[in-house]
Structure formats: structure tokens, C-alpha cells
Amino acid sequence: MGGCHRFVQATEFGVTDGHADDPEVAIVYPAVPGVADTDRSPFVNIDSTTVAGIQRAKELGFADAQLAQVVVSPFVFETNDLFTQTAKGRLFSVFRHPIDRAISMFYYIRVADWEPSYKPELQDWTIEQYATSDIVENNWMTRQLSNQLGGELTEENLKKAMEVVRNKFAVGLMTKIEPTMDRFEKMFRWTYHVNPPNQEACRERLMGGGANSNKANKKPVEEGSEAWNLLAHQNNFDLPLYQYIEQLFDEQESFVAGMPERFRMVDSTCCKCGPPTYPPEGFTCPEAVKNDGT
């Protein structure tokens, strides 16, 4: 959405380069760490991934400024409070199998020294140790979607999570990322407006290989093994929730029935071509800003 569609995003990256103290909401182009010469992507100068950041964004009038095209956040209910009657949002998410997510998290936080959650001591742990520790996440999806981050969960939490995702979300699946992205493009009418051939090549690269992959550090966990069963115990509500989401994914195909394939190409324009073209409703072409400041 950022690198290929070149949407203006609201994520934690918007407050890097000293923008956390900006007095007004604005579009900024943070430098990519370690990269000397590349186009920067546009971000809004707020952090939508923390409760404090969401509150700051609300105080700055983020939603009514209508600068962002995509807001990324793990906080469903707090983010909902960020929007207004005159500037609403629509929820969508790509969901991952809970066990696969837990395994990936284990191998990620033991090497991700750039993350606040980084735990180098896990490099000497087995995944079984992780699954029985107080570090492992417990039913993360159910807790987020039922708005109960702590304490014991019940069947009522699972029912609430199912109700929220059914009524509020366009759902996608990590295991079906290409049809997921295709559906989102149709549902939200996302089309190319920067440079369609380059954007399509970018999309194909990400759909085929992904980004920020940690595959080299992972070891497979067989279903039915001790590690799998221990992680399943930690995700006893998330597993049926995920099965329900898979069902919703199939049902929501009807939302885009009859829409043209490769919708992203429909009425596409090219603001970085010569001569440039623009959609009738107008479009602001992303700035060609280099990391050297030019």
C-alpha cells in the first residue's frame, strides 16, 4: 500500500526524524535508515500504533485533516475513536493462522534489535520454553477484537470478537495474500496513479516474496508436536476465531462479484510519466525526495 500504491500512510514511522513534536498534522517524508539514495514514501506525522500516539493524533485533528489514505494500528477500539462523523474510516485486516503467527513472533523478537519487544535471551530458548513462558502472547486476536487485553477469557469474548470482525472488517488471509490484495483493491477502489508499470512490478515482487521476511531464521513446527500443542493451548480461542475468519473470507467474495479483474489498472493514470496524466477527481503525486536531502 505504501511502497507500490504509494498511499499516504499513518504508522509509527511518521514520527521519526523528530516529527513526534510537530505542532500541526502534516505529510512528511522520513528517511529510510541505512538507505542513502531512494525515493521516500509519504507519511502523516502521527503514530497510530500506540494509545498515546492515537490521542495526540486526535488532539491535532488528524481525521478531519484527511491527509492519510491508510491508517495502520493494532488498537481497533482506540482507532475507531480517532475518526469523526465528517471523517470516517473502514476497517480491513490480513489475518494469520495463530500458531504460525506465534512461531514467527518467537523467531522475530529474538533477532529484531530495532524493536522495543526485542529479547536477545530468547536466542538460547527452545520454542517449547517460549510457549510456556509469560512472554508468549495469549489469544492475541481474541483479546484485541473483544477489547480485553488482560485477565481470563471466556466464550463471550470469542463471540464478541466474531461479531466485531463480521460486522466491521473486510478480512484477508496471509495464506491467500494475492486474492486478498486483489479484493481490497476492488472493495476500496484502489487504482494506480503514479506509474502503473512500475507499481505493478512492485506489487508482483511483494506478492511473490513478501517484505521483512524472517524465513531464514525459522525452524518448522509440525502440527501435533509438543511445541504445536503448547502454542495451541495459548491460542485456544484464537484458533476457532481464525477458522471463522476463513469462512468470512469465502463469504465476502460476494462483495466484489462482477467487478473487473486487475481493477487496479482500471482508469489508471500516470503522474510521473511524460507527459503526466491525472484522474478527473484530482491527485497529488508523491514527491521525488531523496535521502540525501535533495
Short mmCIF file of C-alpha atoms in Angstrom, two decimals:
data_model
loop_
_atom_site.label_atom_id
_atom_site.label_comp_id
_atom_site.label_asym_id
_atom_site.label_seq_id
_atom_site.Cartn_x
_atom_site.Cartn_y
_atom_site.Cartn_z
CA MET A 1 0.00 0.00 0.00
CA GLY A 2 2.86 2.36 0.72
CA GLY A 3 5.68 1.17 -1.49
CA CYS A 4 3.60 0.14 -4.52
CA HIS A 5 0.33 2.08 -4.42
CA ARG A 6 2.23 4.99 -2.83
CA PHE A 7 -0.57 5.81 -0.42
CA VAL A 8 -0.04 8.34 2.35
CA GLN A 9 0.17 6.19 5.49
CA ALA A 10 -0.27 6.73 9.20
CA THR A 11 2.07 4.42 11.12
CA GLU A 12 4.76 4.72 13.78
CA PHE A 13 7.19 5.70 11.00
CA GLY A 14 5.55 9.11 10.68
CA VAL A 15 7.09 10.40 13.90
CA THR A 16 10.69 9.54 13.06
CA ASP A 17 13.14 12.28 12.08
CA GLY A 18 11.91 14.38 15.03
CA HIS A 19 8.28 14.67 13.91
CA ALA A 20 6.85 13.42 17.22
CA ASP A 21 6.70 17.01 18.48
CA ASP A 22 5.28 18.69 15.39
CA PRO A 23 2.56 21.18 16.42
CA GLU A 24 0.37 20.51 13.37
CA VAL A 25 -0.60 17.44 11.39
CA ALA A 26 1.19 17.26 8.03
CA ILE A 27 2.58 14.92 5.38
CA VAL A 28 6.27 14.14 5.90
CA TYR A 29 8.87 12.04 4.11
CA PRO A 30 11.01 10.24 6.73
CA ALA A 31 14.39 8.92 5.65
CA VAL A 32 14.79 5.15 5.38
CA PRO A 33 17.52 4.09 7.87
CA GLY A 34 20.66 2.86 6.17
CA VAL A 35 19.49 3.74 2.65
CA ALA A 36 21.40 6.56 1.02
CA ASP A 37 19.52 7.18 -2.21
CA THR A 38 15.91 6.17 -2.67
CA ASP A 39 12.50 7.78 -3.03
CA ARG A 40 10.86 8.34 0.31
CA SER A 41 7.26 7.35 0.93
CA PRO A 42 4.72 9.83 2.34
CA PHE A 43 3.51 9.52 5.93
CA VAL A 44 1.40 11.62 8.26
CA ASN A 45 3.41 12.86 11.25
CA ILE A 46 1.49 10.89 13.89
CA ASP A 47 1.94 7.46 15.48
CA SER A 48 -1.21 5.36 15.13
CA THR A 49 0.35 2.27 16.72
CA THR A 50 0.25 3.44 20.35
CA VAL A 51 -2.62 4.67 22.51
CA ALA A 52 -0.69 7.85 23.34
CA GLY A 53 0.01 8.41 19.66
CA ILE A 54 -3.65 7.99 18.77
CA GLN A 55 -4.61 10.52 21.44
CA ARG A 56 -2.07 13.02 20.10
CA ALA A 57 -3.41 12.49 16.57
CA LYS A 58 -6.95 13.13 17.78
CA GLU A 59 -5.90 16.35 19.50
CA LEU A 60 -4.19 17.53 16.30
CA GLY A 61 -7.36 16.94 14.28
CA PHE A 62 -5.82 14.12 12.26
CA ALA A 63 -9.02 12.66 10.81
CA ASP A 64 -10.59 15.91 9.63
CA ALA A 65 -7.29 16.91 8.00
CA GLN A 66 -7.92 13.93 5.68
CA LEU A 67 -4.27 13.55 4.75
CA ALA A 68 -3.86 9.79 5.22
CA GLN A 69 -5.21 7.12 2.91
CA VAL A 70 -4.28 4.20 5.19
CA VAL A 71 -4.03 4.04 8.98
CA VAL A 72 -2.14 1.10 10.50
CA SER A 73 -2.87 0.19 14.11
CA PRO A 74 -3.31 -2.83 16.41
CA PHE A 75 -5.82 -0.88 18.52
CA VAL A 76 -9.25 -1.40 16.97
CA PHE A 77 -11.37 0.46 19.51
CA GLU A 78 -8.98 3.33 20.18
CA THR A 79 -8.50 3.92 16.45
CA ASN A 80 -12.26 3.99 15.97
CA ASP A 81 -12.38 6.86 18.46
CA LEU A 82 -9.83 8.70 16.33
CA PHE A 83 -12.29 9.26 13.49
CA THR A 84 -15.21 11.68 13.35
CA GLN A 85 -18.65 11.95 11.77
CA THR A 86 -17.13 14.04 8.99
CA ALA A 87 -14.06 11.85 8.50
CA LYS A 88 -14.79 8.15 8.83
CA GLY A 89 -12.67 5.08 8.18
CA ARG A 90 -13.28 1.49 7.09
CA LEU A 91 -11.58 -1.44 8.80
CA PHE A 92 -9.67 -4.12 6.94
CA SER A 93 -7.03 -6.59 8.08
CA VAL A 94 -4.95 -9.51 6.88
CA PHE A 95 -5.18 -12.36 9.38
CA ARG A 96 -2.62 -15.06 10.02
CA HIS A 97 -3.02 -18.55 11.48
CA PRO A 98 -2.44 -18.16 15.25
CA ILE A 99 0.19 -20.89 15.51
CA ASP A 100 2.11 -19.60 12.51
CA ARG A 101 1.91 -16.10 13.98
CA ALA A 102 3.23 -17.29 17.36
CA ILE A 103 6.13 -19.16 15.76
CA SER A 104 7.02 -16.14 13.66
CA MET A 105 6.86 -13.88 16.72
CA PHE A 106 9.26 -16.15 18.63
CA TYR A 107 11.88 -16.07 15.88
CA TYR A 108 11.36 -12.36 15.26
CA ILE A 109 11.74 -10.85 18.73
CA ARG A 110 14.94 -12.79 19.37
CA VAL A 111 16.73 -11.01 16.49
CA ALA A 112 14.82 -7.73 15.96
CA ASP A 113 17.12 -5.41 17.90
CA TRP A 114 15.29 -2.40 16.40
CA GLU A 115 12.04 -3.34 18.17
CA PRO A 116 11.01 -2.41 21.75
CA SER A 117 9.94 -6.06 22.15
CA TYR A 118 13.46 -7.34 21.33
CA LYS A 119 14.52 -10.17 23.66
CA PRO A 120 18.01 -11.47 22.83
CA GLU A 121 17.85 -14.02 25.65
CA LEU A 122 15.37 -15.99 23.54
CA GLN A 123 18.23 -17.00 21.24
CA ASP A 124 19.08 -19.72 23.77
CA TRP A 125 15.45 -20.83 24.26
CA THR A 126 13.50 -23.58 22.62
CA ILE A 127 10.08 -22.79 21.25
CA GLU A 128 8.64 -25.07 23.95
CA GLN A 129 10.21 -22.82 26.61
CA TYR A 130 8.72 -19.80 24.89
CA ALA A 131 5.26 -21.39 24.70
CA THR A 132 5.19 -21.96 28.47
CA SER A 133 6.70 -18.61 29.49
CA ASP A 134 4.99 -15.37 30.45
CA ILE A 135 6.42 -13.76 27.30
CA VAL A 136 4.27 -15.68 24.83
CA GLU A 137 1.09 -13.95 23.64
CA ASN A 138 -2.20 -15.44 24.76
CA ASN A 139 -5.09 -15.35 22.28
CA TRP A 140 -3.90 -12.05 20.85
CA MET A 141 -6.60 -11.72 18.18
CA THR A 142 -9.48 -12.51 20.52
CA ARG A 143 -8.19 -10.04 23.09
CA GLN A 144 -7.78 -7.24 20.56
CA LEU A 145 -11.17 -7.80 18.95
CA SER A 146 -13.10 -8.23 22.21
CA ASN A 147 -11.22 -5.36 23.89
CA GLN A 148 -9.99 -7.42 26.84
CA LEU A 149 -6.21 -7.28 26.88
CA GLY A 150 -5.80 -8.85 30.32
CA GLY A 151 -7.45 -11.39 32.59
CA GLU A 152 -9.21 -14.65 31.77
CA LEU A 153 -11.12 -15.01 28.53
CA THR A 154 -14.48 -16.73 28.16
CA GLU A 155 -16.70 -17.89 25.32
CA GLU A 156 -18.35 -14.48 25.48
CA ASN A 157 -15.06 -12.86 24.43
CA LEU A 158 -14.87 -15.21 21.47
CA LYS A 159 -18.45 -14.40 20.47
CA LYS A 160 -17.77 -10.67 20.73
CA ALA A 161 -14.59 -10.99 18.64
CA MET A 162 -16.52 -12.91 15.98
CA GLU A 163 -19.27 -10.30 16.00
CA VAL A 164 -16.79 -7.42 15.65
CA VAL A 165 -14.89 -8.99 12.78
CA ARG A 166 -18.12 -9.98 10.99
CA ASN A 167 -19.76 -6.55 11.29
CA LYS A 168 -16.73 -4.27 10.95
CA PHE A 169 -13.95 -5.87 8.90
CA ALA A 170 -13.10 -6.68 5.34
CA VAL A 171 -10.95 -9.73 6.03
CA GLY A 172 -7.91 -11.03 4.20
CA LEU A 173 -5.72 -14.08 4.76
CA MET A 174 -1.93 -14.22 4.83
CA THR A 175 -2.08 -17.61 3.11
CA LYS A 176 -4.05 -16.04 0.25
CA ILE A 177 -2.30 -12.72 0.01
CA GLU A 178 -2.71 -12.22 -3.76
CA PRO A 179 -6.52 -12.70 -3.81
CA THR A 180 -6.68 -10.71 -0.57
CA MET A 181 -4.95 -7.69 -2.10
CA ASP A 182 -6.98 -8.06 -5.28
CA ARG A 183 -10.17 -7.95 -3.23
CA PHE A 184 -9.12 -4.92 -1.20
CA GLU A 185 -8.25 -3.07 -4.40
CA LYS A 186 -11.73 -3.76 -5.71
CA MET A 187 -13.57 -3.01 -2.48
CA PHE A 188 -11.79 0.27 -1.82
CA ARG A 189 -11.42 1.26 -5.49
CA TRP A 190 -7.62 1.40 -5.36
CA THR A 191 -6.12 2.19 -8.76
CA TYR A 192 -2.67 3.20 -9.93
CA HIS A 193 -1.95 6.90 -10.40
CA VAL A 194 1.85 7.26 -10.07
CA ASN A 195 3.45 5.00 -12.70
CA PRO A 196 1.35 1.87 -13.39
CA PRO A 197 4.08 -0.38 -14.94
CA ASN A 198 6.47 0.32 -12.07
CA GLN A 199 3.72 -0.02 -9.48
CA GLU A 200 2.63 -3.35 -10.91
CA ALA A 201 6.22 -4.65 -10.86
CA CYS A 202 6.47 -3.55 -7.22
CA ARG A 203 3.23 -5.36 -6.41
CA GLU A 204 4.34 -8.57 -8.12
CA ARG A 205 7.61 -8.53 -6.20
CA LEU A 206 5.89 -8.15 -2.83
CA MET A 207 3.10 -10.62 -3.56
CA GLY A 208 5.68 -13.20 -4.60
CA GLY A 209 8.27 -12.81 -1.87
CA GLY A 210 6.87 -10.52 0.78
CA ALA A 211 8.77 -7.93 2.80
CA ASN A 212 10.81 -8.10 6.01
CA SER A 213 10.85 -11.88 5.76
CA ASN A 214 12.44 -13.83 8.62
CA LYS A 215 12.23 -17.24 6.95
CA ALA A 216 15.95 -17.93 7.18
CA ASN A 217 15.82 -17.91 10.98
CA LYS A 218 12.75 -20.13 11.39
CA LYS A 219 12.53 -23.85 12.04
CA PRO A 220 9.32 -25.68 11.08
CA VAL A 221 6.94 -26.82 13.82
CA GLU A 222 4.91 -29.91 12.96
CA GLU A 223 1.21 -29.93 13.77
CA GLY A 224 0.63 -32.32 16.68
CA SER A 225 4.14 -31.86 18.09
CA GLU A 226 4.73 -30.76 21.67
CA ALA A 227 5.55 -27.21 20.57
CA TRP A 228 2.44 -27.02 18.38
CA ASN A 229 0.20 -28.29 21.17
CA LEU A 230 1.66 -25.88 23.72
CA LEU A 231 1.08 -22.94 21.36
CA ALA A 232 -2.43 -24.22 20.60
CA HIS A 233 -3.15 -24.11 24.33
CA GLN A 234 -2.12 -20.44 24.37
CA ASN A 235 -4.42 -19.80 21.40
CA ASN A 236 -7.45 -21.87 22.34
CA PHE A 237 -9.82 -19.01 21.44
CA ASP A 238 -7.83 -17.65 18.51
CA LEU A 239 -7.92 -20.98 16.67
CA PRO A 240 -11.73 -21.15 16.32
CA LEU A 241 -11.75 -17.39 15.65
CA TYR A 242 -9.34 -17.90 12.76
CA GLN A 243 -11.49 -20.70 11.35
CA TYR A 244 -14.43 -18.29 11.44
CA ILE A 245 -12.38 -15.64 9.63
CA GLU A 246 -11.53 -18.17 6.90
CA GLN A 247 -15.26 -18.72 6.47
CA LEU A 248 -15.87 -14.96 6.29
CA PHE A 249 -13.16 -14.63 3.65
CA ASP A 250 -15.08 -17.01 1.40
CA GLU A 251 -18.40 -15.28 2.09
CA GLN A 252 -17.04 -11.78 1.41
CA GLU A 253 -16.14 -12.74 -2.14
CA SER A 254 -19.70 -11.68 -2.94
CA PHE A 255 -18.76 -8.07 -2.06
CA VAL A 256 -16.77 -7.74 -5.30
CA ALA A 257 -18.79 -10.04 -7.54
CA GLY A 258 -18.87 -8.81 -11.13
CA MET A 259 -16.07 -6.27 -10.72
CA PRO A 260 -13.34 -6.34 -13.39
CA GLU A 261 -10.16 -8.30 -12.77
CA ARG A 262 -6.96 -6.31 -12.23
CA PHE A 263 -9.15 -3.46 -11.01
CA ARG A 264 -6.01 -1.54 -10.04
CA MET A 265 -5.47 -0.89 -13.76
CA VAL A 266 -9.00 0.44 -14.42
CA ASP A 267 -8.84 4.14 -15.32
CA SER A 268 -5.24 4.27 -14.08
CA THR A 269 -3.22 7.40 -14.71
CA CYS A 270 0.47 8.26 -14.53
CA CYS A 271 1.60 11.44 -12.77
CA LYS A 272 5.29 10.52 -13.23
CA CYS A 273 5.07 9.91 -16.96
CA GLY A 274 5.92 12.39 -19.67
CA PRO A 275 3.55 13.97 -20.23
CA PRO A 276 1.83 13.23 -16.90
CA THR A 277 -1.84 12.26 -16.66
CA TYR A 278 -4.15 12.65 -13.69
CA PRO A 279 -7.56 11.27 -12.67
CA PRO A 280 -10.53 13.65 -13.10
CA GLU A 281 -11.05 13.93 -9.35
CA GLY A 282 -7.50 15.18 -8.89
CA PHE A 283 -4.41 13.60 -7.38
CA THR A 284 -1.28 14.77 -5.59
CA CYS A 285 1.74 12.97 -6.96
CA PRO A 286 4.21 11.75 -4.27
CA GLU A 287 7.28 13.93 -4.11
CA ALA A 288 10.53 12.58 -5.50
CA VAL A 289 12.57 13.15 -2.34
CA LYS A 290 15.98 11.55 -1.92
CA ASN A 291 17.57 10.52 1.36
CA ASP A 292 20.46 12.90 0.75
CA GLY A 293 18.01 15.77 1.30
CA THR A 294 17.59 16.83 -2.33
#
